[in-house]
Amino acid sequence: MVSPTAPGRGGHLVVPVLAVCMVVLLATGWLLSGHLVAGVPPLAVAAGRTAAAFGVIVLIAALTPRGRTGVRTAAARPRTVAVLAFLGFFAYYTGTLLGTRYVGASRVGLIVSLLPCVTFVIGYFAFREPSSRRKVAGTVLAGAGTVGFLLADGTAGGGGGGTGGGTLLTGGTLAFGGTLAYALYGYVYRQRMSDVPALAALPAVTGAATLMLGLTAVVFVPLGAISAADWGGVAVLGAVLTAPVFLISHELILRKGPLFTSALGLAVPFLVRLGEWALGSARAPGPLPVLLIAASAAGVWLTVGAPRRLPATETAESAALLGSTEFPESTGLQQSAERSAACGRPDRPSSAPAEALPPRNHL
């Protein structure tokens, strides 16, 4: 793997290629999720997706001694692992996938993109973290843009097919609840698991989440009615689209930092909405919905955007506000990279997978 500080020949192309791959994987994941939950119970999608991602992550973690040591350390904290699994996977995936079934992937994707703003609000009120006019203005703008899009884009696709107030409220509440759970996941991870390399902690967390979601699906979902083709789609969602985002986002954080990586996610709601149109599940978005998505993205950027020459303490605080616009697994990776950046050193030692992964297919 190419070092972030000494990219080899052709290294100037690595970041653009990884950035494009990450955005495409995120957008494709949302579109596939929307397609799957239209015919497959969301709990089954959540359980299968997590199980497939768990298998890939375990394989990657097993490739390095540091990863194996970290897995044992994380597994020795069962209560923390259980809380992280519930917040970051069970509640997050259940809420967002159920929400997608009601109101469509583009709406839920935009709600999830508010994660940095939600994290900022939780940090301010629950943990007395510092605020600023810029962050408050960004959060208000992002929230207003998202609510406006939910109401204005009446042609957005949705598994429920409806755009009535009850459907929007139900789907929006479920998606926001999942996003809120993921914001709390970030804080719990930072407080209870920050000393463990992120990719090494994930096998324990995703394993516990697979158990939670799997047992719940067995009890409440008629799994035998799901076709082999649908199970194949779920496996692709987890192994091909979800797990690689761990690795790509981690590498981009090492090379370009968390703000750059977070900014890439702001393009995802646009692509998801255009994808729904291209696939025929929604009509072309009008100028107002596009403007509202742009307003929401601008608000998120104001919330996470850092001024030039940021003090180390503020850099660490900004890091806590960053999260993947789609997959909770990348939060721990970002926060690990942030702590190292604040100390003025690269993240090789603390985020293990950099040297551990097979040639460039890691998230």
Tab-separated table of C-alpha atoms in Angstrom:
chain	number	residue	atom	x	y	z
A	1	MET	CA	0.000	0.000	0.000
A	2	VAL	CA	1.215	3.460	-0.855
A	3	SER	CA	2.209	5.657	2.045
A	4	PRO	CA	0.123	8.814	2.407
A	5	THR	CA	3.197	10.849	3.035
A	6	ALA	CA	5.220	9.443	0.176
A	7	PRO	CA	2.885	8.471	-2.629
A	8	GLY	CA	4.627	6.450	-5.242
A	9	ARG	CA	4.573	6.777	-8.950
A	10	GLY	CA	1.099	7.698	-10.148
A	11	GLY	CA	0.141	8.513	-6.539
A	12	HIS	CA	-1.507	11.759	-7.600
A	13	LEU	CA	-4.303	9.656	-9.132
A	14	VAL	CA	-4.956	7.586	-6.021
A	15	VAL	CA	-7.056	10.150	-4.151
A	16	PRO	CA	-9.360	11.025	-7.091
A	17	VAL	CA	-9.904	7.341	-7.863
A	18	LEU	CA	-10.640	6.470	-4.226
A	19	ALA	CA	-12.939	9.491	-3.888
A	20	VAL	CA	-14.957	8.517	-6.948
A	21	CYS	CA	-15.135	4.900	-5.776
A	22	MET	CA	-16.379	5.911	-2.341
A	23	VAL	CA	-19.104	8.207	-3.668
A	24	VAL	CA	-20.239	5.618	-6.227
A	25	LEU	CA	-20.301	2.845	-3.618
A	26	LEU	CA	-22.309	4.972	-1.195
A	27	ALA	CA	-24.848	6.052	-3.808
A	28	THR	CA	-25.149	2.528	-5.223
A	29	GLY	CA	-25.625	1.164	-1.717
A	30	TRP	CA	-28.548	3.511	-1.111
A	31	LEU	CA	-30.146	2.635	-4.440
A	32	LEU	CA	-29.751	-1.094	-3.857
A	33	SER	CA	-31.137	-0.701	-0.341
A	34	GLY	CA	-34.177	1.094	-1.735
A	35	HIS	CA	-34.704	-1.682	-4.282
A	36	LEU	CA	-34.314	-4.467	-1.739
A	37	VAL	CA	-36.587	-3.106	0.985
A	38	ALA	CA	-39.402	-2.698	-1.557
A	39	GLY	CA	-39.734	-6.492	-1.567
A	40	VAL	CA	-37.662	-7.818	1.342
A	41	PRO	CA	-38.392	-7.108	5.031
A	42	PRO	CA	-35.967	-4.375	6.159
A	43	LEU	CA	-34.935	-6.434	9.198
A	44	ALA	CA	-33.786	-9.232	6.902
A	45	VAL	CA	-31.849	-6.761	4.762
A	46	ALA	CA	-30.218	-5.271	7.862
A	47	ALA	CA	-29.277	-8.682	9.257
A	48	GLY	CA	-27.917	-10.055	5.992
A	49	ARG	CA	-26.040	-6.882	5.151
A	50	THR	CA	-24.363	-6.790	8.557
A	51	ALA	CA	-23.475	-10.483	8.420
A	52	ALA	CA	-21.858	-10.115	4.993
A	53	ALA	CA	-19.893	-7.034	6.077
A	54	PHE	CA	-18.851	-8.870	9.261
A	55	GLY	CA	-17.354	-11.702	7.218
A	56	VAL	CA	-15.268	-9.323	5.106
A	57	ILE	CA	-14.107	-7.289	8.118
A	58	VAL	CA	-13.073	-10.399	10.068
A	59	LEU	CA	-11.034	-11.574	7.109
A	60	ILE	CA	-9.268	-8.207	6.841
A	61	ALA	CA	-8.614	-7.954	10.589
A	62	ALA	CA	-7.141	-11.462	10.591
A	63	LEU	CA	-4.468	-10.444	8.090
A	64	THR	CA	-2.410	-8.525	10.653
A	65	PRO	CA	-1.117	-9.348	14.158
A	66	ARG	CA	-2.157	-5.891	15.350
A	67	GLY	CA	-5.658	-6.528	14.093
A	68	ARG	CA	-5.870	-9.865	15.898
A	69	THR	CA	-4.685	-8.277	19.139
A	70	GLY	CA	-7.214	-5.467	18.812
A	71	VAL	CA	-10.018	-7.947	18.204
A	72	ARG	CA	-9.213	-9.677	21.488
A	73	THR	CA	-9.096	-6.342	23.335
A	74	ALA	CA	-12.456	-5.261	21.974
A	75	ALA	CA	-14.063	-8.633	22.660
A	76	ALA	CA	-12.999	-8.288	26.320
A	77	ARG	CA	-15.437	-5.337	26.655
A	78	PRO	CA	-18.775	-7.070	26.035
A	79	ARG	CA	-21.030	-4.320	27.414
A	80	THR	CA	-19.408	-1.629	25.297
A	81	VAL	CA	-19.508	-3.892	22.252
A	82	ALA	CA	-23.215	-4.571	22.846
A	83	VAL	CA	-24.040	-0.861	23.133
A	84	LEU	CA	-22.065	-0.036	19.990
A	85	ALA	CA	-23.688	-2.896	18.090
A	86	PHE	CA	-27.151	-1.730	19.103
A	87	LEU	CA	-26.619	1.949	18.303
A	88	GLY	CA	-24.415	1.740	15.226
A	89	PHE	CA	-25.998	-1.246	13.495
A	90	PHE	CA	-29.260	-2.490	14.991
A	91	ALA	CA	-30.893	0.902	15.520
A	92	TYR	CA	-29.147	2.640	12.615
A	93	TYR	CA	-29.863	0.028	9.949
A	94	THR	CA	-33.355	-0.762	11.222
A	95	GLY	CA	-34.358	2.901	11.319
A	96	THR	CA	-32.851	3.900	7.991
A	97	LEU	CA	-33.984	0.814	6.073
A	98	LEU	CA	-37.525	1.024	7.440
A	99	GLY	CA	-37.493	4.728	6.608
A	100	THR	CA	-36.332	3.917	3.083
A	101	ARG	CA	-39.282	1.607	2.625
A	102	TYR	CA	-41.650	4.444	3.515
A	103	VAL	CA	-40.125	7.468	1.786
A	104	GLY	CA	-37.393	6.263	-0.564
A	105	ALA	CA	-33.629	6.204	-0.614
A	106	SER	CA	-33.026	9.830	-1.617
A	107	ARG	CA	-35.007	11.245	1.279
A	108	VAL	CA	-33.424	8.940	3.838
A	109	GLY	CA	-29.977	9.534	2.370
A	110	LEU	CA	-30.426	13.252	2.834
A	111	ILE	CA	-31.589	12.794	6.421
A	112	VAL	CA	-28.538	10.635	7.168
A	113	SER	CA	-26.298	13.317	5.662
A	114	LEU	CA	-27.381	15.509	8.595
A	115	LEU	CA	-25.295	13.302	10.882
A	116	PRO	CA	-22.581	15.919	11.548
A	117	CYS	CA	-25.267	18.435	12.495
A	118	VAL	CA	-27.014	15.962	14.802
A	119	THR	CA	-23.673	15.111	16.394
A	120	PHE	CA	-22.948	18.803	16.907
A	121	VAL	CA	-26.288	19.340	18.667
A	122	ILE	CA	-25.779	16.308	20.931
A	123	GLY	CA	-22.242	17.421	21.738
A	124	TYR	CA	-23.368	20.928	22.621
A	125	PHE	CA	-26.298	19.997	24.854
A	126	ALA	CA	-25.113	16.702	26.354
A	127	PHE	CA	-21.341	17.111	26.499
A	128	ARG	CA	-20.928	20.904	26.643
A	129	GLU	CA	-18.765	20.948	23.557
A	130	PRO	CA	-18.015	24.382	22.082
A	131	SER	CA	-20.327	25.994	19.580
A	132	SER	CA	-20.025	28.784	17.030
A	133	ARG	CA	-22.339	30.931	14.944
A	134	ARG	CA	-21.126	29.140	11.842
A	135	LYS	CA	-22.084	25.727	13.191
A	136	VAL	CA	-25.464	26.891	14.439
A	137	ALA	CA	-26.227	28.566	11.112
A	138	GLY	CA	-25.074	25.479	9.214
A	139	THR	CA	-27.233	23.158	11.311
A	140	VAL	CA	-30.313	25.349	10.863
A	141	LEU	CA	-29.737	25.623	7.105
A	142	ALA	CA	-29.164	21.878	6.711
A	143	GLY	CA	-32.268	21.024	8.719
A	144	ALA	CA	-34.434	23.487	6.808
A	145	GLY	CA	-33.147	22.221	3.459
A	146	THR	CA	-33.842	18.602	4.405
A	147	VAL	CA	-37.359	19.271	5.702
A	148	GLY	CA	-38.080	21.319	2.602
A	149	PHE	CA	-36.886	18.497	0.358
A	150	LEU	CA	-39.029	15.943	2.200
A	151	LEU	CA	-42.092	18.114	1.568
A	152	ALA	CA	-41.277	19.440	-1.894
A	153	ASP	CA	-40.031	16.367	-3.730
A	154	GLY	CA	-43.371	14.640	-4.063
A	155	THR	CA	-42.137	12.423	-6.880
A	156	ALA	CA	-39.298	10.793	-4.949
A	157	GLY	CA	-39.419	7.028	-4.957
A	158	GLY	CA	-40.461	5.117	-1.904
A	159	GLY	CA	-41.346	1.585	-1.093
A	160	GLY	CA	-44.595	2.736	0.374
A	161	GLY	CA	-45.350	4.728	-2.681
A	162	GLY	CA	-47.124	7.434	-0.733
A	163	THR	CA	-46.199	11.020	-0.120
A	164	GLY	CA	-48.885	11.843	2.418
A	165	GLY	CA	-48.122	13.554	5.696
A	166	GLY	CA	-48.408	10.342	7.722
A	167	THR	CA	-46.051	8.414	5.447
A	168	LEU	CA	-43.511	11.226	5.383
A	169	LEU	CA	-43.674	11.642	9.148
A	170	THR	CA	-43.278	7.917	9.810
A	171	GLY	CA	-40.446	7.401	7.352
A	172	GLY	CA	-38.689	10.613	8.327
A	173	THR	CA	-38.943	9.814	12.038
A	174	LEU	CA	-37.540	6.310	11.553
A	175	ALA	CA	-34.647	7.608	9.451
A	176	PHE	CA	-33.889	10.409	11.889
A	177	GLY	CA	-34.038	7.972	14.800
A	178	GLY	CA	-31.453	5.780	13.081
A	179	THR	CA	-29.261	8.810	12.416
A	180	LEU	CA	-29.555	9.904	16.038
A	181	ALA	CA	-28.538	6.431	17.195
A	182	TYR	CA	-25.491	6.568	14.967
A	183	ALA	CA	-24.500	9.979	16.333
A	184	LEU	CA	-24.600	8.478	19.828
A	185	TYR	CA	-22.567	5.534	18.528
A	186	GLY	CA	-19.790	7.955	17.608
A	187	TYR	CA	-19.636	9.378	21.111
A	188	VAL	CA	-19.707	5.972	22.790
A	189	TYR	CA	-16.987	4.720	20.468
A	190	ARG	CA	-14.793	7.717	21.224
A	191	GLN	CA	-15.244	7.344	24.994
A	192	ARG	CA	-15.098	3.561	25.382
A	193	MET	CA	-13.140	2.138	22.431
A	194	SER	CA	-10.794	4.877	21.276
A	195	ASP	CA	-7.680	2.953	22.329
A	196	VAL	CA	-8.433	0.066	19.968
A	197	PRO	CA	-7.634	0.310	16.240
A	198	ALA	CA	-10.970	0.902	14.570
A	199	LEU	CA	-10.841	-1.945	12.093
A	200	ALA	CA	-9.768	-4.275	14.886
A	201	ALA	CA	-12.776	-3.272	17.016
A	202	LEU	CA	-15.256	-3.712	14.204
A	203	PRO	CA	-15.243	-7.542	14.102
A	204	ALA	CA	-16.521	-7.677	17.680
A	205	VAL	CA	-19.065	-4.906	17.097
A	206	THR	CA	-20.358	-6.220	13.773
A	207	GLY	CA	-20.389	-9.762	15.162
A	208	ALA	CA	-22.598	-8.674	18.068
A	209	ALA	CA	-24.789	-6.690	15.671
A	210	THR	CA	-25.156	-9.711	13.387
A	211	LEU	CA	-26.314	-11.730	16.386
A	212	MET	CA	-28.839	-9.059	17.452
A	213	LEU	CA	-30.240	-8.494	13.987
A	214	GLY	CA	-30.166	-12.190	13.078
A	215	LEU	CA	-32.114	-13.286	16.152
A	216	THR	CA	-34.641	-10.501	15.682
A	217	ALA	CA	-35.095	-11.397	12.015
A	218	VAL	CA	-35.563	-15.083	12.845
A	219	VAL	CA	-38.310	-14.230	15.331
A	220	PHE	CA	-40.174	-11.563	13.354
A	221	VAL	CA	-39.456	-12.180	9.651
A	222	PRO	CA	-40.576	-15.111	7.456
A	223	LEU	CA	-37.079	-15.725	6.133
A	224	GLY	CA	-38.133	-18.729	4.055
A	225	ALA	CA	-40.228	-16.482	1.811
A	226	ILE	CA	-37.154	-14.500	0.670
A	227	SER	CA	-35.833	-15.610	-2.696
A	228	ALA	CA	-32.250	-16.648	-3.384
A	229	ALA	CA	-31.904	-13.667	-5.735
A	230	ASP	CA	-32.903	-11.290	-2.950
A	231	TRP	CA	-30.437	-12.911	-0.551
A	232	GLY	CA	-27.792	-12.481	-3.209
A	233	GLY	CA	-28.624	-8.788	-3.429
A	234	VAL	CA	-28.353	-8.475	0.352
A	235	ALA	CA	-24.958	-10.207	0.280
A	236	VAL	CA	-23.735	-7.822	-2.420
A	237	LEU	CA	-24.959	-4.870	-0.374
A	238	GLY	CA	-22.959	-5.999	2.654
A	239	ALA	CA	-19.803	-7.486	1.166
A	240	VAL	CA	-19.335	-5.479	-2.029
A	241	LEU	CA	-20.819	-2.087	-1.141
A	242	THR	CA	-20.771	-1.722	2.659
A	243	ALA	CA	-17.473	-3.304	3.721
A	244	PRO	CA	-15.282	-1.571	1.095
A	245	VAL	CA	-16.473	1.831	2.287
A	246	PHE	CA	-14.717	1.131	5.596
A	247	LEU	CA	-11.439	0.745	3.829
A	248	ILE	CA	-11.732	3.546	1.278
A	249	SER	CA	-12.872	6.145	3.791
A	250	HIS	CA	-10.028	5.161	6.116
A	251	GLU	CA	-7.454	5.585	3.367
A	252	LEU	CA	-8.891	8.942	2.302
A	253	ILE	CA	-8.778	10.190	5.887
A	254	LEU	CA	-5.118	9.215	6.078
A	255	ARG	CA	-4.310	10.957	2.802
A	256	LYS	CA	-6.579	14.019	2.787
A	257	GLY	CA	-8.162	14.347	6.215
A	258	PRO	CA	-11.705	14.047	7.610
A	259	LEU	CA	-13.133	17.257	6.154
A	260	PHE	CA	-12.294	16.182	2.627
A	261	THR	CA	-13.763	12.732	3.240
A	262	SER	CA	-16.903	14.147	4.823
A	263	ALA	CA	-17.338	16.600	1.951
A	264	LEU	CA	-17.409	13.734	-0.549
A	265	GLY	CA	-20.506	12.381	1.120
A	266	LEU	CA	-22.390	15.586	0.379
A	267	ALA	CA	-22.567	14.555	-3.279
A	268	VAL	CA	-24.330	11.295	-2.463
A	269	PRO	CA	-27.931	12.592	-2.047
A	270	PHE	CA	-27.710	14.229	-5.491
A	271	LEU	CA	-26.554	10.977	-7.089
A	272	VAL	CA	-29.168	8.898	-5.293
A	273	ARG	CA	-31.968	11.192	-6.460
A	274	LEU	CA	-30.659	11.127	-10.041
A	275	GLY	CA	-30.270	7.350	-9.773
A	276	GLU	CA	-33.915	6.954	-8.765
A	277	TRP	CA	-34.877	8.927	-11.842
A	278	ALA	CA	-32.573	6.900	-14.104
A	279	LEU	CA	-33.967	3.627	-12.742
A	280	GLY	CA	-37.548	4.777	-13.239
A	281	SER	CA	-38.579	4.785	-9.584
A	282	ALA	CA	-39.040	8.568	-9.577
A	283	ARG	CA	-39.522	11.366	-12.036
A	284	ALA	CA	-36.773	13.861	-12.768
A	285	PRO	CA	-36.196	16.193	-9.809
A	286	GLY	CA	-37.388	19.739	-10.311
A	287	PRO	CA	-35.235	22.794	-9.646
A	288	LEU	CA	-36.658	23.315	-6.141
A	289	PRO	CA	-35.737	19.840	-4.796
A	290	VAL	CA	-32.244	20.174	-6.274
A	291	LEU	CA	-31.878	23.594	-4.662
A	292	LEU	CA	-33.035	22.210	-1.311
A	293	ILE	CA	-30.527	19.326	-1.454
A	294	ALA	CA	-27.823	21.883	-2.228
A	295	ALA	CA	-28.940	24.026	0.715
A	296	SER	CA	-28.806	21.026	3.038
A	297	ALA	CA	-25.333	20.075	1.775
A	298	ALA	CA	-24.135	23.648	2.254
A	299	GLY	CA	-25.460	23.627	5.813
A	300	VAL	CA	-23.641	20.397	6.637
A	301	TRP	CA	-20.442	21.821	5.176
A	302	LEU	CA	-20.797	24.951	7.310
A	303	THR	CA	-21.231	22.749	10.373
A	304	VAL	CA	-18.142	20.599	9.780
A	305	GLY	CA	-16.013	23.032	7.778
A	306	ALA	CA	-12.970	24.230	9.686
A	307	PRO	CA	-11.227	27.577	9.264
A	308	ARG	CA	-7.616	27.572	8.055
A	309	ARG	CA	-5.021	27.121	10.847
A	310	LEU	CA	-7.344	25.369	13.254
A	311	PRO	CA	-5.977	24.820	16.792
A	312	ALA	CA	-5.405	21.207	17.744
A	313	THR	CA	-8.228	21.228	20.289
A	314	GLU	CA	-10.708	22.458	17.721
A	315	THR	CA	-9.416	19.931	15.202
A	316	ALA	CA	-10.190	17.127	17.622
A	317	GLU	CA	-13.637	18.565	18.276
A	318	SER	CA	-14.367	18.864	14.572
A	319	ALA	CA	-13.302	15.258	14.151
A	320	ALA	CA	-15.966	14.149	16.593
A	321	LEU	CA	-18.601	15.757	14.415
A	322	LEU	CA	-17.637	13.833	11.325
A	323	GLY	CA	-19.254	10.619	10.298
A	324	SER	CA	-19.945	8.629	7.190
A	325	THR	CA	-22.996	9.765	5.357
A	326	GLU	CA	-24.048	6.226	5.093
A	327	PHE	CA	-22.157	3.644	7.051
A	328	PRO	CA	-21.515	3.892	10.777
A	329	GLU	CA	-18.507	1.641	10.534
A	330	SER	CA	-16.381	4.485	9.232
A	331	THR	CA	-16.885	6.680	12.282
A	332	GLY	CA	-14.351	4.854	14.409
A	333	LEU	CA	-11.833	5.029	11.584
A	334	GLN	CA	-12.278	8.773	11.292
A	335	GLN	CA	-11.988	9.401	14.998
A	336	SER	CA	-8.855	7.270	15.230
A	337	ALA	CA	-7.291	9.271	12.412
A	338	GLU	CA	-8.368	12.500	14.077
A	339	ARG	CA	-6.690	11.740	17.354
A	340	SER	CA	-3.471	10.974	15.563
A	341	ALA	CA	-3.689	14.127	13.457
A	342	ALA	CA	-4.216	16.244	16.561
A	343	CYS	CA	-1.007	14.811	17.978
A	344	GLY	CA	0.899	15.768	14.854
A	345	ARG	CA	1.668	12.266	13.667
A	346	PRO	CA	0.371	9.976	10.933
A	347	ASP	CA	-2.200	7.387	11.809
A	348	ARG	CA	-0.310	4.280	10.829
A	349	PRO	CA	0.117	2.907	14.370
A	350	SER	CA	-3.361	3.646	15.672
A	351	SER	CA	-5.524	2.577	12.777
A	352	ALA	CA	-3.964	-0.730	11.978
A	353	PRO	CA	-5.431	-1.688	8.626
A	354	ALA	CA	-3.183	0.506	6.523
A	355	GLU	CA	-0.428	-2.068	6.329
A	356	ALA	CA	-2.708	-4.958	7.015
A	357	LEU	CA	-4.860	-5.086	3.980
A	358	PRO	CA	-4.397	-6.850	0.718
A	359	PRO	CA	-3.311	-4.624	-2.151
A	360	ARG	CA	-5.701	-1.724	-2.252
A	361	ASN	CA	-9.062	-3.356	-1.910
A	362	HIS	CA	-9.621	-2.260	1.608
A	363	LEU	CA	-12.061	0.362	2.597
